[in-house]
CSV table of C-alpha atoms and ligand atoms in Angstrom, one decimal:
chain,number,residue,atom,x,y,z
A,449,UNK,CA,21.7,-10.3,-48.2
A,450,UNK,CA,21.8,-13.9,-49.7
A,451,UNK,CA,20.0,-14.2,-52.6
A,452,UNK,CA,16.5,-16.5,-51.9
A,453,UNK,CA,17.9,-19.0,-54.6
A,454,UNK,CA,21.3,-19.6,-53.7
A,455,UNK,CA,22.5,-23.0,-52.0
A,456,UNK,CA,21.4,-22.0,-48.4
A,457,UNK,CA,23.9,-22.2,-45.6
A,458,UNK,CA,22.9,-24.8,-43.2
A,459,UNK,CA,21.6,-23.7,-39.8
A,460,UNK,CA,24.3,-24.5,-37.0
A,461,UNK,CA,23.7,-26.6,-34.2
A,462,UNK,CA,25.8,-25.9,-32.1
A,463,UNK,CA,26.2,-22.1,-33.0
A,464,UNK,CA,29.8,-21.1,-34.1
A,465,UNK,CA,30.5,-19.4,-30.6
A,466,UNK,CA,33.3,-19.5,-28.1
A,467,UNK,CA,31.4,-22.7,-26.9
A,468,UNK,CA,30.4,-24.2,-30.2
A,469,UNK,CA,33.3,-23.4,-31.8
A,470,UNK,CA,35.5,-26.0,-30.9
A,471,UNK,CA,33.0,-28.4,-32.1
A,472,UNK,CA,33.2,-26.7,-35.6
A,473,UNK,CA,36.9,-27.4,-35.7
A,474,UNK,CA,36.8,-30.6,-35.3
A,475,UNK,CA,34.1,-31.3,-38.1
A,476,UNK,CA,36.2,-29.5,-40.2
A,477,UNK,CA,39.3,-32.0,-39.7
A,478,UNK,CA,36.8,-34.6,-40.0
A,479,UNK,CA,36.0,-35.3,-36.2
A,480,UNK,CA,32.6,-35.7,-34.4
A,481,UNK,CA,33.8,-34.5,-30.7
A,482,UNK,CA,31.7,-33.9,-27.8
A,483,UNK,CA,32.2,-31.3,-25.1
A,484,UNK,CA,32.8,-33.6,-21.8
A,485,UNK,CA,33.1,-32.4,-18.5
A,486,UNK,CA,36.9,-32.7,-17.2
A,487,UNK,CA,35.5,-32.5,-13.5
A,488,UNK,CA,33.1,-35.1,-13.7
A,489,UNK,CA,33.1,-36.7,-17.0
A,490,UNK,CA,29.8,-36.1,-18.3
A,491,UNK,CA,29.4,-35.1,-22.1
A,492,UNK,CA,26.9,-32.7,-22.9
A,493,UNK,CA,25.3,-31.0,-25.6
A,494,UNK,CA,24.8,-28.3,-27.1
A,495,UNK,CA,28.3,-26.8,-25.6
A,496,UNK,CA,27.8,-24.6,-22.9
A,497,UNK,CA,30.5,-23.3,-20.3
A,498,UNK,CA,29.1,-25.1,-16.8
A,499,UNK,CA,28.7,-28.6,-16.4
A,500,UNK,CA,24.9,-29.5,-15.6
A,501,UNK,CA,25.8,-32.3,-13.3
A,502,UNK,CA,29.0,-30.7,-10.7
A,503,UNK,CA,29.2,-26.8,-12.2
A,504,UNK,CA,32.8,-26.8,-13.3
A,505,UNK,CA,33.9,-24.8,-15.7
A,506,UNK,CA,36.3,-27.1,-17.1
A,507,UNK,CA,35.7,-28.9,-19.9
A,508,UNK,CA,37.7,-31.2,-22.8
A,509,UNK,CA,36.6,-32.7,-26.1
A,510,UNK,CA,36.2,-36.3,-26.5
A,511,UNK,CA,36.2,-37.5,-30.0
A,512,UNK,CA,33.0,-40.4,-30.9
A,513,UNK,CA,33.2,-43.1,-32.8
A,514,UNK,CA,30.7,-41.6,-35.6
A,515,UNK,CA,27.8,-44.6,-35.0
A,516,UNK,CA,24.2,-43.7,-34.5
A,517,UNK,CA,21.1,-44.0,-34.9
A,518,UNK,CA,18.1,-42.7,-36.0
A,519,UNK,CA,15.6,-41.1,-33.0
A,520,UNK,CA,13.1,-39.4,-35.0
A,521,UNK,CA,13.3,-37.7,-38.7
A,522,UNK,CA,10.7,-35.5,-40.6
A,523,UNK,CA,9.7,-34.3,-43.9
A,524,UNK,CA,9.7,-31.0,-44.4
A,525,UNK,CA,6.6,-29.7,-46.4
A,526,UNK,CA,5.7,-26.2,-48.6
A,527,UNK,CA,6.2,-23.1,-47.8
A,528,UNK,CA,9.5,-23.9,-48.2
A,529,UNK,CA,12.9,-21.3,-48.8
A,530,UNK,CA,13.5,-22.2,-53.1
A,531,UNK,CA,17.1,-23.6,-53.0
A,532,UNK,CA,15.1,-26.0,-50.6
A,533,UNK,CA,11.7,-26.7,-52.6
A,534,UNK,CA,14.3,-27.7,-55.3
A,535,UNK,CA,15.6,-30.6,-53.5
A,536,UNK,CA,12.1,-31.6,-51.1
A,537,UNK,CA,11.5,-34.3,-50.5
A,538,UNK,CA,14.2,-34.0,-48.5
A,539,UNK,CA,15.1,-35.4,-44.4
A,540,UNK,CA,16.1,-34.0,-41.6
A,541,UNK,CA,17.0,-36.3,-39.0
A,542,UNK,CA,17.8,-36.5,-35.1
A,543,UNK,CA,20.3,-38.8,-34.8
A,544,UNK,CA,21.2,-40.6,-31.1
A,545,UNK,CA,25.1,-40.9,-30.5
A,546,UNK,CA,25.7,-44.7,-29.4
A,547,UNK,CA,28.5,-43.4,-27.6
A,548,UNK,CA,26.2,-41.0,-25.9
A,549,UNK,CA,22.6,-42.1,-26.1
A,550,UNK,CA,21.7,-38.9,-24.7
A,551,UNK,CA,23.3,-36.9,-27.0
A,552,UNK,CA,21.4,-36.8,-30.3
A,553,UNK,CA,22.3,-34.2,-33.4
A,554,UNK,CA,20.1,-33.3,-36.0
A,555,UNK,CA,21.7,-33.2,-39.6
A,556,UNK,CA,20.1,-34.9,-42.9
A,557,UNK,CA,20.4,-38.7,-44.3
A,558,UNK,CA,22.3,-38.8,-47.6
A,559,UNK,CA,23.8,-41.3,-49.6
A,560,UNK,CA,27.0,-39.7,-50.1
A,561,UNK,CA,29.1,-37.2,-48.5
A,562,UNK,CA,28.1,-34.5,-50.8
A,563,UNK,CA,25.5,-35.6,-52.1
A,564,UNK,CA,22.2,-33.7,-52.4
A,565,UNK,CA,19.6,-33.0,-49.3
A,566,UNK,CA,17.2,-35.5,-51.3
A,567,UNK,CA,19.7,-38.2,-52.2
A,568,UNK,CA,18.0,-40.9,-49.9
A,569,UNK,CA,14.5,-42.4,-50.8
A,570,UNK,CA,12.2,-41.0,-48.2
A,571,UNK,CA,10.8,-44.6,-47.9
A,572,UNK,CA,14.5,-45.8,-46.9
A,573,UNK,CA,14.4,-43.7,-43.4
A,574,UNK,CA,12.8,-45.8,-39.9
A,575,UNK,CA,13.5,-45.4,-37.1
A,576,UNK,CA,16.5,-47.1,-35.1
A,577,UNK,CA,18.2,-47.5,-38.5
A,578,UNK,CA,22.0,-47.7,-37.5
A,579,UNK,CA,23.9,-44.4,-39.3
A,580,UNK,CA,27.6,-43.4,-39.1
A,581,UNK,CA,28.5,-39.7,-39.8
A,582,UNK,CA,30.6,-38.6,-42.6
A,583,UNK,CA,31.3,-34.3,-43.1
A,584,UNK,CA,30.7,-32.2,-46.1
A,585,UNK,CA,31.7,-28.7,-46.7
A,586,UNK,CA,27.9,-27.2,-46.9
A,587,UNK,CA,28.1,-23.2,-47.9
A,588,UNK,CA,31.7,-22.9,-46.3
A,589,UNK,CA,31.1,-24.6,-43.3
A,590,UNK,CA,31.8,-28.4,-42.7
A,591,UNK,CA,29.2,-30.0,-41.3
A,592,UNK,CA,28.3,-33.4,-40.2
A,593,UNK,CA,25.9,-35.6,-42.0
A,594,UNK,CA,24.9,-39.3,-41.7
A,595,UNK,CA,24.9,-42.6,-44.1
A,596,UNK,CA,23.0,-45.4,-43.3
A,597,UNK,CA,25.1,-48.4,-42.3
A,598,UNK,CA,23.4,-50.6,-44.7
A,599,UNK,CA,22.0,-48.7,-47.7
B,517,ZN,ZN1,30.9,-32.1,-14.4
């Protein structure tokens, strides 16, 4: 068992499954991709094996252009895990794909790719603000995280 105080491993979303997976991948060569149906054409997310909209089973990866912006973001407050307290005040954001407005991904609003969960003011984050995503290897795992467009 991790120790309480170690840099925690970021909670995946989507989980690193036969349908998440390929989405990991791709973060890790640097790529935001979205499952898409290959039927009908509609992305979804989180990945999942049937398309919502016709029920195929077939599905591809199309690769987004990054830009985004913010939906909603909060604050999370005490009790909180220590390697977090450390860094609070620290964001979590939901983030809408303008590729995809309905796709949105939460991640966290930084000021450099690896820089620290608290890097941002909190009194820099509204709501609309235009964000691209940039990817950070976070515990082992690369994840995606956002920039603002103007900082
Ligand atoms: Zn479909």
């Amino acid at each position: 068992m991790a120790d309480a105080t170690t840099k925690p491993t970021p909670l995946l979303t989507p989980t690193q499954d036969d349908d998440g997976a390929p989405f990991w991948t791709y973060a890790a060569r640097g790529e935001l991709r979205i499952q898409a149906c290959a039927a009908c054409d509609e992305l979804r997310f989180p990945p999942r094996p049937c398309c919502p909209h016709c029920r195929s089973f077939d599905s591809t990866w199309r690769k987004m252009s990054g830009r985004g912006r913010i939906w909603s973001y909060v604050f999370p407050h005490p009790p909180l895990l220590p390697a977090y307290a450390e860094q609070a005040p620290y964001n979590a954001v939901i983030v809408e794909l303008a590729d995809a407005p309905r796709i949105r991904l939460v991640g966290n609003l930084v000021a450099a790719p690896d820089a620290d969960l608290n890097s941002v003011a909190p009194e820099r984050l509204r709501i609309g603000a235009k964000v691209q995503v940039v990817f950070a290897d976070v515990g082992g795992t690369v994840v995606p995280r956002w920039l603002l467009e103007r900082p």
